[in-house]
mmCIF file of C-alpha atoms in Angstrom:
data_model
loop_
_atom_site.group_PDB
_atom_site.id
_atom_site.type_symbol
_atom_site.label_atom_id
_atom_site.label_comp_id
_atom_site.label_asym_id
_atom_site.label_seq_id
_atom_site.Cartn_x
_atom_site.Cartn_y
_atom_site.Cartn_z
ATOM 1 C CA ALA A 1 112.752 11.061 -24.149
ATOM 2 C CA LYS A 2 108.915 9.828 -24.276
ATOM 3 C CA ASP A 3 107.885 11.826 -21.621
ATOM 4 C CA TYR A 4 109.266 15.207 -22.506
ATOM 5 C CA GLU A 5 111.427 16.797 -25.078
ATOM 6 C CA LEU A 6 114.219 19.976 -25.060
ATOM 7 C CA ARG A 7 113.400 22.129 -28.194
ATOM 8 C CA GLN A 8 116.239 25.276 -28.865
ATOM 9 C CA TYR A 9 113.966 28.256 -29.645
ATOM 10 C CA GLU A 10 115.519 30.980 -31.246
ATOM 11 C CA THR A 11 115.292 35.011 -30.004
ATOM 12 C CA ALA A 12 111.321 36.615 -31.213
ATOM 13 C CA LYS A 13 109.275 39.448 -29.431
ATOM 14 C CA TRP A 14 105.855 38.232 -28.228
ATOM 15 C CA VAL A 15 102.758 40.678 -26.448
ATOM 16 C CA SER A 16 102.507 40.781 -23.483
ATOM 17 C CA THR A 17 100.503 41.620 -20.199
ATOM 18 C CA VAL A 18 101.361 40.810 -16.361
ATOM 19 C CA ILE A 19 97.927 40.488 -13.552
ATOM 20 C CA ARG A 20 98.258 40.544 -10.272
ATOM 21 C CA GLY A 21 96.214 39.722 -6.744
ATOM 22 C CA GLU A 22 93.726 37.777 -9.703
ATOM 23 C CA SER A 23 93.921 33.328 -10.049
ATOM 24 C CA GLN A 24 95.710 32.037 -11.938
ATOM 25 C CA LYS A 25 91.976 31.322 -14.707
ATOM 26 C CA GLU A 26 91.112 34.324 -13.942
ATOM 27 C CA ALA A 27 94.949 36.333 -14.872
ATOM 28 C CA MET A 28 94.996 34.427 -17.597
ATOM 29 C CA ARG A 29 91.070 35.548 -19.707
ATOM 30 C CA GLN A 30 90.849 38.858 -18.292
ATOM 31 C CA GLY A 31 95.481 38.777 -20.275
ATOM 32 C CA PHE A 32 94.097 37.440 -23.109
ATOM 33 C CA TRP A 33 91.516 39.799 -23.894
ATOM 34 C CA LYS A 34 94.185 42.260 -23.525
ATOM 35 C CA LEU A 35 95.935 40.778 -25.897
ATOM 36 C CA PHE A 36 93.427 39.972 -28.250
ATOM 37 C CA HIS A 37 92.095 43.145 -27.801
ATOM 38 C CA TYR A 38 96.817 44.371 -29.529
ATOM 39 C CA ILE A 39 95.889 42.326 -32.423
ATOM 40 C CA GLN A 40 92.649 43.678 -33.188
ATOM 41 C CA GLY A 41 94.261 47.141 -34.085
ATOM 42 C CA LYS A 42 94.338 48.317 -30.077
ATOM 43 C CA ASN A 43 97.660 49.546 -31.100
ATOM 44 C CA GLU A 44 99.859 52.776 -32.473
ATOM 45 C CA LYS A 45 99.998 51.598 -36.404
ATOM 46 C CA GLU A 46 96.053 50.351 -35.393
ATOM 47 C CA MET A 47 96.945 47.754 -37.138
ATOM 48 C CA LYS A 48 95.377 43.773 -36.980
ATOM 49 C CA MET A 49 97.568 40.828 -36.742
ATOM 50 C CA ASP A 50 96.700 37.034 -37.200
ATOM 51 C CA MET A 51 96.330 35.154 -33.337
ATOM 52 C CA THR A 52 99.165 32.481 -33.481
ATOM 53 C CA VAL A 53 99.539 30.294 -30.629
ATOM 54 C CA PRO A 54 101.063 29.422 -28.336
ATOM 55 C CA VAL A 55 99.027 31.351 -25.786
ATOM 56 C CA THR A 56 101.667 31.605 -22.720
ATOM 57 C CA CYS A 57 101.625 32.021 -19.061
ATOM 58 C CA LEU A 58 104.300 32.639 -16.735
ATOM 59 C CA VAL A 59 103.431 30.466 -13.000
ATOM 60 C CA LYS A 60 106.021 31.621 -10.749
ATOM 61 C CA SER A 61 106.237 29.739 -7.312
ATOM 62 C CA GLY A 62 104.023 31.464 -4.681
ATOM 63 C CA CYS A 63 103.643 34.402 -6.422
ATOM 64 C CA THR A 64 99.972 35.547 -7.905
ATOM 65 C CA ASP A 65 101.106 37.939 -10.972
ATOM 66 C CA PHE A 66 100.758 35.861 -14.353
ATOM 67 C CA LYS A 67 102.337 37.532 -17.147
ATOM 68 C CA ILE A 68 99.764 35.805 -20.072
ATOM 69 C CA SER A 69 101.833 36.181 -23.974
ATOM 70 C CA PHE A 70 101.047 36.098 -27.358
ATOM 71 C CA PHE A 71 103.634 35.216 -30.066
ATOM 72 C CA VAL A 72 103.870 38.250 -32.675
ATOM 73 C CA PRO A 73 103.359 36.293 -36.226
ATOM 74 C CA PHE A 74 106.414 35.817 -38.721
ATOM 75 C CA GLU A 75 105.486 38.956 -40.708
ATOM 76 C CA HIS A 76 105.905 41.281 -37.302
ATOM 77 C CA GLN A 77 108.538 40.522 -35.439
ATOM 78 C CA ASP A 78 111.359 42.714 -36.937
ATOM 79 C CA SER A 79 109.288 45.729 -36.240
ATOM 80 C CA PRO A 80 104.933 44.976 -33.810
ATOM 81 C CA PRO A 81 103.514 48.038 -33.215
ATOM 82 C CA GLN A 82 103.393 49.410 -29.855
ATOM 83 C CA PRO A 83 100.669 48.884 -27.911
ATOM 84 C CA THR A 84 98.496 51.303 -27.069
ATOM 85 C CA GLU A 85 97.425 50.223 -23.561
ATOM 86 C CA SER A 86 99.702 50.596 -20.995
ATOM 87 C CA ASP A 87 100.070 47.938 -19.142
ATOM 88 C CA VAL A 88 100.629 45.836 -22.654
ATOM 89 C CA PHE A 89 103.910 45.314 -23.386
ATOM 90 C CA VAL A 90 106.296 43.657 -26.070
ATOM 91 C CA GLU A 91 109.424 41.981 -24.805
ATOM 92 C CA GLU A 92 111.819 39.732 -26.357
ATOM 93 C CA ARG A 93 112.698 36.446 -25.034
ATOM 94 C CA LYS A 94 116.264 35.525 -25.614
ATOM 95 C CA ALA A 95 116.668 31.709 -27.378
ATOM 96 C CA ALA A 96 116.523 29.640 -24.955
ATOM 97 C CA ALA A 97 116.744 25.000 -24.593
ATOM 98 C CA ILE A 98 113.237 24.361 -23.290
ATOM 99 C CA PHE A 99 111.971 21.158 -21.873
ATOM 100 C CA VAL A 100 108.162 20.442 -22.660
ATOM 101 C CA ARG A 101 106.035 18.443 -21.225
ATOM 102 C CA SER A 102 102.834 17.704 -23.995
ATOM 103 C CA PHE A 103 99.681 17.177 -22.584
ATOM 104 C CA GLY A 104 96.125 16.491 -24.668
ATOM 105 C CA GLY A 105 91.821 17.495 -22.571
ATOM 106 C CA PHE A 106 90.368 20.971 -21.032
ATOM 107 C CA ALA A 107 93.211 22.038 -19.066
ATOM 108 C CA SER A 108 92.710 23.812 -16.351
ATOM 109 C CA PRO A 109 95.485 25.886 -13.932
ATOM 110 C CA GLU A 110 95.673 22.510 -12.076
ATOM 111 C CA LYS A 111 96.549 20.863 -14.823
ATOM 112 C CA TYR A 112 99.142 22.412 -15.459
ATOM 113 C CA ALA A 113 100.127 22.494 -11.703
ATOM 114 C CA GLU A 114 100.125 18.648 -11.948
ATOM 115 C CA GLU A 115 102.037 18.694 -15.894
ATOM 116 C CA ALA A 116 104.334 20.586 -14.555
ATOM 117 C CA GLU A 117 105.049 18.874 -11.521
ATOM 118 C CA ALA A 118 105.221 15.351 -13.848
ATOM 119 C CA LEU A 119 107.921 17.318 -15.507
ATOM 120 C CA ALA A 120 110.138 18.907 -13.032
ATOM 121 C CA ARG A 121 110.289 15.508 -11.521
ATOM 122 C CA THR A 122 111.183 13.918 -14.687
ATOM 123 C CA LEU A 123 114.246 16.502 -14.598
ATOM 124 C CA ARG A 124 115.128 15.436 -11.118
ATOM 125 C CA ASN A 125 114.919 12.279 -12.189
ATOM 126 C CA ARG A 126 117.045 12.422 -15.325
ATOM 127 C CA GLY A 127 119.425 14.972 -13.554
ATOM 128 C CA GLN A 128 117.869 17.215 -15.657
ATOM 129 C CA PRO A 129 119.786 21.340 -14.623
ATOM 130 C CA PHE A 130 116.799 23.327 -14.903
ATOM 131 C CA HIS A 131 115.048 26.606 -13.137
ATOM 132 C CA GLU A 132 113.043 25.143 -11.199
ATOM 133 C CA ASP A 133 111.046 28.953 -9.158
ATOM 134 C CA PHE A 134 108.966 29.205 -12.831
ATOM 135 C CA PHE A 135 107.135 27.416 -15.462
ATOM 136 C CA TYR A 136 105.240 28.804 -18.088
ATOM 137 C CA THR A 137 101.648 27.150 -19.335
ATOM 138 C CA ALA A 138 101.191 27.018 -23.306
ATOM 139 C CA GLY A 139 97.954 26.219 -24.940
ATOM 140 C CA TYR A 140 97.336 26.261 -28.348
ATOM 141 C CA ASP A 141 93.635 26.104 -29.034
ATOM 142 C CA SER A 142 91.393 27.899 -29.179
ATOM 143 C CA PRO A 143 88.723 27.022 -26.776
ATOM 144 C CA PHE A 144 85.700 25.856 -29.000
ATOM 145 C CA LYS A 145 88.188 23.076 -30.243
ATOM 146 C CA LEU A 146 86.340 20.028 -28.353
ATOM 147 C CA PHE A 147 88.923 17.149 -29.330
ATOM 148 C CA ASN A 148 92.738 16.432 -30.084
ATOM 149 C CA ARG A 149 93.275 19.295 -27.839
ATOM 150 C CA HIS A 150 97.416 20.327 -27.001
ATOM 151 C CA ASN A 151 99.067 22.101 -24.016
ATOM 152 C CA GLU A 152 102.807 21.983 -22.878
ATOM 153 C CA VAL A 153 104.257 23.183 -19.772
ATOM 154 C CA TRP A 154 107.724 24.244 -20.157
ATOM 155 C CA TYR A 155 110.933 24.364 -18.132
ATOM 156 C CA PHE A 156 113.664 26.213 -18.963
ATOM 157 C CA LYS A 157 117.245 24.694 -18.873
ATOM 158 C CA LYS A 158 119.433 25.498 -16.493
#
């Protein structure tokens, strides 16, 4: 469709952390640095890994816990090094069909919420069943990239 796409993602490992009781913006900041330290060698193998995209944030309705995640690089998918920080963990996300809406610019939590609501409205209007109680934000660019930025919001298909 012109305003969203349906993607099929395969089962994959992500490294994640949950930040509780902070604003989404502050949770993203704290979570990003925890995960960045993991890929910079704060793991059992003291292994450095490349930064991957997207950086995702799980947003649940009426909840102030935010799960921030980095995709584990393909070459480490089979056996990612275990984190040494107790609040950083490797998780396997099962294969899923995901509705995706893309947008440009610098994304704030308000902009992500607005785009998620627009996607939800479109999906409801088209009769597409999806899990409405949560969505993911996905950022693809370094904060230093000024132009042609790419952001997404994801709803999981039911």
